[in-house]
CSV table of C-alpha atoms in Angstrom, one decimal:
chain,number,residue,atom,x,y,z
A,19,UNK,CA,0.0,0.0,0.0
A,20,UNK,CA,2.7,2.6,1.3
A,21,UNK,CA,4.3,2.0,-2.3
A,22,UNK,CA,1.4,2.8,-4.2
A,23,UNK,CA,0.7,5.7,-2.0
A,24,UNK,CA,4.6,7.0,-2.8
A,25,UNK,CA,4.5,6.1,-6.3
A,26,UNK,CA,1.1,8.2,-6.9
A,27,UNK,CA,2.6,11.2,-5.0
A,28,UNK,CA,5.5,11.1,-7.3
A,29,UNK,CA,3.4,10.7,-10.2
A,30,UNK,CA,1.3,13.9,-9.4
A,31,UNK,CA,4.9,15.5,-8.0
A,32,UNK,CA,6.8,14.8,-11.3
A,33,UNK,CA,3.6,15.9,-13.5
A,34,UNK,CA,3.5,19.1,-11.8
A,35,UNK,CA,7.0,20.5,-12.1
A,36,UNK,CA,6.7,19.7,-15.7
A,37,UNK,CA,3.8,21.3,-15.8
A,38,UNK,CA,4.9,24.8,-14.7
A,39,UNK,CA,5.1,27.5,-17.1
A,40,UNK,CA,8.7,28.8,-17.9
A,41,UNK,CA,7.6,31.9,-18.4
A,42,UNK,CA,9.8,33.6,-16.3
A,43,UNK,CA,12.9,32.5,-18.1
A,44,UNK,CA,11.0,33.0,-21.4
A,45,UNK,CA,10.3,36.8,-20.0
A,46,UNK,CA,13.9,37.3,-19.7
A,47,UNK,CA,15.2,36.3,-22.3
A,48,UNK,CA,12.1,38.4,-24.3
A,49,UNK,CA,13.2,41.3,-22.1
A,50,UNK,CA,17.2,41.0,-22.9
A,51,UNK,CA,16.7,40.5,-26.6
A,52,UNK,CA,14.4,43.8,-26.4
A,53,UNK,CA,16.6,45.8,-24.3
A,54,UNK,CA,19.5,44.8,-27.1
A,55,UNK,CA,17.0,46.2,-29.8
A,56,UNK,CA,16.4,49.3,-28.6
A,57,UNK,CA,19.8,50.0,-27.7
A,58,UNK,CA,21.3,48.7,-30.5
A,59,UNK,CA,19.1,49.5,-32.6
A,60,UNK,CA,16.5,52.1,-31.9
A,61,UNK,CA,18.7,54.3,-29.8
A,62,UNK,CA,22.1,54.0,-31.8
A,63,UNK,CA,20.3,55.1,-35.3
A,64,UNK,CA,18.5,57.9,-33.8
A,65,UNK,CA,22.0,59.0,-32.6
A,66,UNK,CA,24.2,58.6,-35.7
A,67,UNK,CA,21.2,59.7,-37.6
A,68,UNK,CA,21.6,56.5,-39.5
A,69,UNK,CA,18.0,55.5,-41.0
A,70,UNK,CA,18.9,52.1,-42.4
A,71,UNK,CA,19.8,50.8,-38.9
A,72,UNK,CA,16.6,52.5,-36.9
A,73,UNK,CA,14.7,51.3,-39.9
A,74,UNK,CA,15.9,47.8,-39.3
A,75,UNK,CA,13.7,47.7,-35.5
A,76,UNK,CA,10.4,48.3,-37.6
A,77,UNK,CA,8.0,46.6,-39.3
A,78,UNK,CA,7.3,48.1,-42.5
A,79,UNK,CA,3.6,49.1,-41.5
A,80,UNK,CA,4.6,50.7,-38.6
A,81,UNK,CA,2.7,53.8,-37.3
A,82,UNK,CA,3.8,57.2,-35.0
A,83,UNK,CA,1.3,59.0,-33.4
A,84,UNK,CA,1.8,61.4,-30.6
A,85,UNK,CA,2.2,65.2,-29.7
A,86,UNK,CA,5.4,67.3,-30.0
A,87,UNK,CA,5.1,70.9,-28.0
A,88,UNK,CA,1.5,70.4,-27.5
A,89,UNK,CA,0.8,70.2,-31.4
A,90,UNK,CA,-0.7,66.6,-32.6
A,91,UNK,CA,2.3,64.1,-34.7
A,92,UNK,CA,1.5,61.5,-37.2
A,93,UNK,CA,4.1,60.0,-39.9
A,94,UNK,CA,4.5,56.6,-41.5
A,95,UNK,CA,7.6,54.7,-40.7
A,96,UNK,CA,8.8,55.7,-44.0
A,97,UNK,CA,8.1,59.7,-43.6
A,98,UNK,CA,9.7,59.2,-40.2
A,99,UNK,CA,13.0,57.4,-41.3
A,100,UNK,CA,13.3,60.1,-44.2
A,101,UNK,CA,13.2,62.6,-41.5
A,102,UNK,CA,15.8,60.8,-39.2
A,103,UNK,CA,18.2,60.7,-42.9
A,104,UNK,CA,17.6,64.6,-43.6
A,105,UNK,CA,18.1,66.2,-40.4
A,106,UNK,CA,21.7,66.7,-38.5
A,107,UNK,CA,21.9,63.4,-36.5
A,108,UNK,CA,22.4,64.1,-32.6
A,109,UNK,CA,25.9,62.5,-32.8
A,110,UNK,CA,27.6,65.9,-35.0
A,111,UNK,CA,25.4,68.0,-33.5
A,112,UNK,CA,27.5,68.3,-31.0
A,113,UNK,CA,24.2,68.8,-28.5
A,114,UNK,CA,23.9,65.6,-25.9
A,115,UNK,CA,22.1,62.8,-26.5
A,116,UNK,CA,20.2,60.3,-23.8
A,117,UNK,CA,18.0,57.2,-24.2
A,118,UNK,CA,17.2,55.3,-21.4
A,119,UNK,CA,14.6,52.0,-21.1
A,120,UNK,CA,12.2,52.7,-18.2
A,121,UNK,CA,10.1,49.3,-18.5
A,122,UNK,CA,9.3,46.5,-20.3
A,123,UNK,CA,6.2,44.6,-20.3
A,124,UNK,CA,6.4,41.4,-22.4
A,125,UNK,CA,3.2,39.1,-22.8
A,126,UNK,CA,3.4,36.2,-25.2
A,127,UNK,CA,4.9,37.6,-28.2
A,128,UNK,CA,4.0,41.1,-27.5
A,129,UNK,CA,5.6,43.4,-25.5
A,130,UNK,CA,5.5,47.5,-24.8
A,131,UNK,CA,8.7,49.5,-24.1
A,132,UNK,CA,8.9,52.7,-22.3
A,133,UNK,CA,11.7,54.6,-22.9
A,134,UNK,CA,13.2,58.4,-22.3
A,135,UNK,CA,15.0,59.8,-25.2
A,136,UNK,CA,16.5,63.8,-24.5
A,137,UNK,CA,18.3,65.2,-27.8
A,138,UNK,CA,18.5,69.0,-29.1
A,139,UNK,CA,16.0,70.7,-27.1
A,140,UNK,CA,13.3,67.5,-26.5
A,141,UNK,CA,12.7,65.0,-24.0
A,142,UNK,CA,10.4,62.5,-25.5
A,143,UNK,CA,8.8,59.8,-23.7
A,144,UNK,CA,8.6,57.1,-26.1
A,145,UNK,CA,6.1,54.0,-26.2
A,146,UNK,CA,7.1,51.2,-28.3
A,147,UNK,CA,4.9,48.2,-29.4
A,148,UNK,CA,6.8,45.2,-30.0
A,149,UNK,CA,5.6,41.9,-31.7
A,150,UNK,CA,7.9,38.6,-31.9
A,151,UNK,CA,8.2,37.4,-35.9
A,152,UNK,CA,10.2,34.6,-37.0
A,153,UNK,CA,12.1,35.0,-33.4
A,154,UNK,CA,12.9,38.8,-33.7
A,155,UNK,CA,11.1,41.8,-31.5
A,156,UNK,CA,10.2,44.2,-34.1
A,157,UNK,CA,8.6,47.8,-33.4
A,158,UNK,CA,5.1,48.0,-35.0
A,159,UNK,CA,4.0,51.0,-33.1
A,160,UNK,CA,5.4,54.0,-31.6
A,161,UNK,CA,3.8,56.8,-29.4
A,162,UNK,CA,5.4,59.6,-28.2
A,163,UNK,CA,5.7,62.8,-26.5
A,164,UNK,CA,7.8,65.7,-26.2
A,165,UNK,CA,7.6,66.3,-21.8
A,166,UNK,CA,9.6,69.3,-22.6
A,167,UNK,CA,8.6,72.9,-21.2
């Protein structure tokens, strides 16, 4: 009796550590593999100005919406990346530059990035919608705004 009693406990024992989620692991390694994006990535090309490496964080539908000194902000990916190319990048500016990640929330193969980005004479709080395809986190939507006064 005692071994069926033991060999049931271990059954249900054994079934239930496999049956934990790994989600926590699976979280960090979402969060590293983000965190290496927008640094990388999203920070470093709106730094050097260099379109073709911020371009390579978003998906090709990829919306901005947000205010910038109180006045309303929309551009395609594509009218925003042109911008990025055209203007003085903050690197020869000569004017500082900061980016910093404040959070990131990842759920499944979503995940939404706040971040603080200070160049020339803004401070822009940034929210970033990620999606996982073909195991990459790729920016398919961005909201910002300028908490400059």
């Amino acid at each position: 009796m005692k071994t069926i009693v033991l060999t049931a406990f271990m059954l249900c024992f054994w079934q239930g550590i496999k049956a934990q989620p790994n989600t926590k692991m699976e979280n960090q390694a979402a969060i590293a593999a983000i965190t290496d994006a927008i640094e990388n990535y999203y920070f470093k090309g709106i730094y050097e100005g260099d379109e073709i490496l911020l371009g390579k964080i978003f998906h090709p539908g990829t919306l901005l919406f947000g205010d910038v000194k109180g006045e309303p902000y929309f551009k395609t990916i594509d009218l925003y990346l042109d911008g990025v190319k055209n203007r003085q990048s903050p690197k020869f500016s000569g004017k500082p530059f900061r980016g910093e990640i404040i959070n990131i929330k990842v759920i499944n193969s979503i995940a939404v990035a706040e971040v603080n980005v200070k160049m020339y004479d803004f401070n822009y709080r940034d929210l970033l919608s990620f999606h996982k395809f073909d195991g990459k986190w790729i920016i398919v939507n961005k909201m910002l705004t300028d908490l400059s006064k």
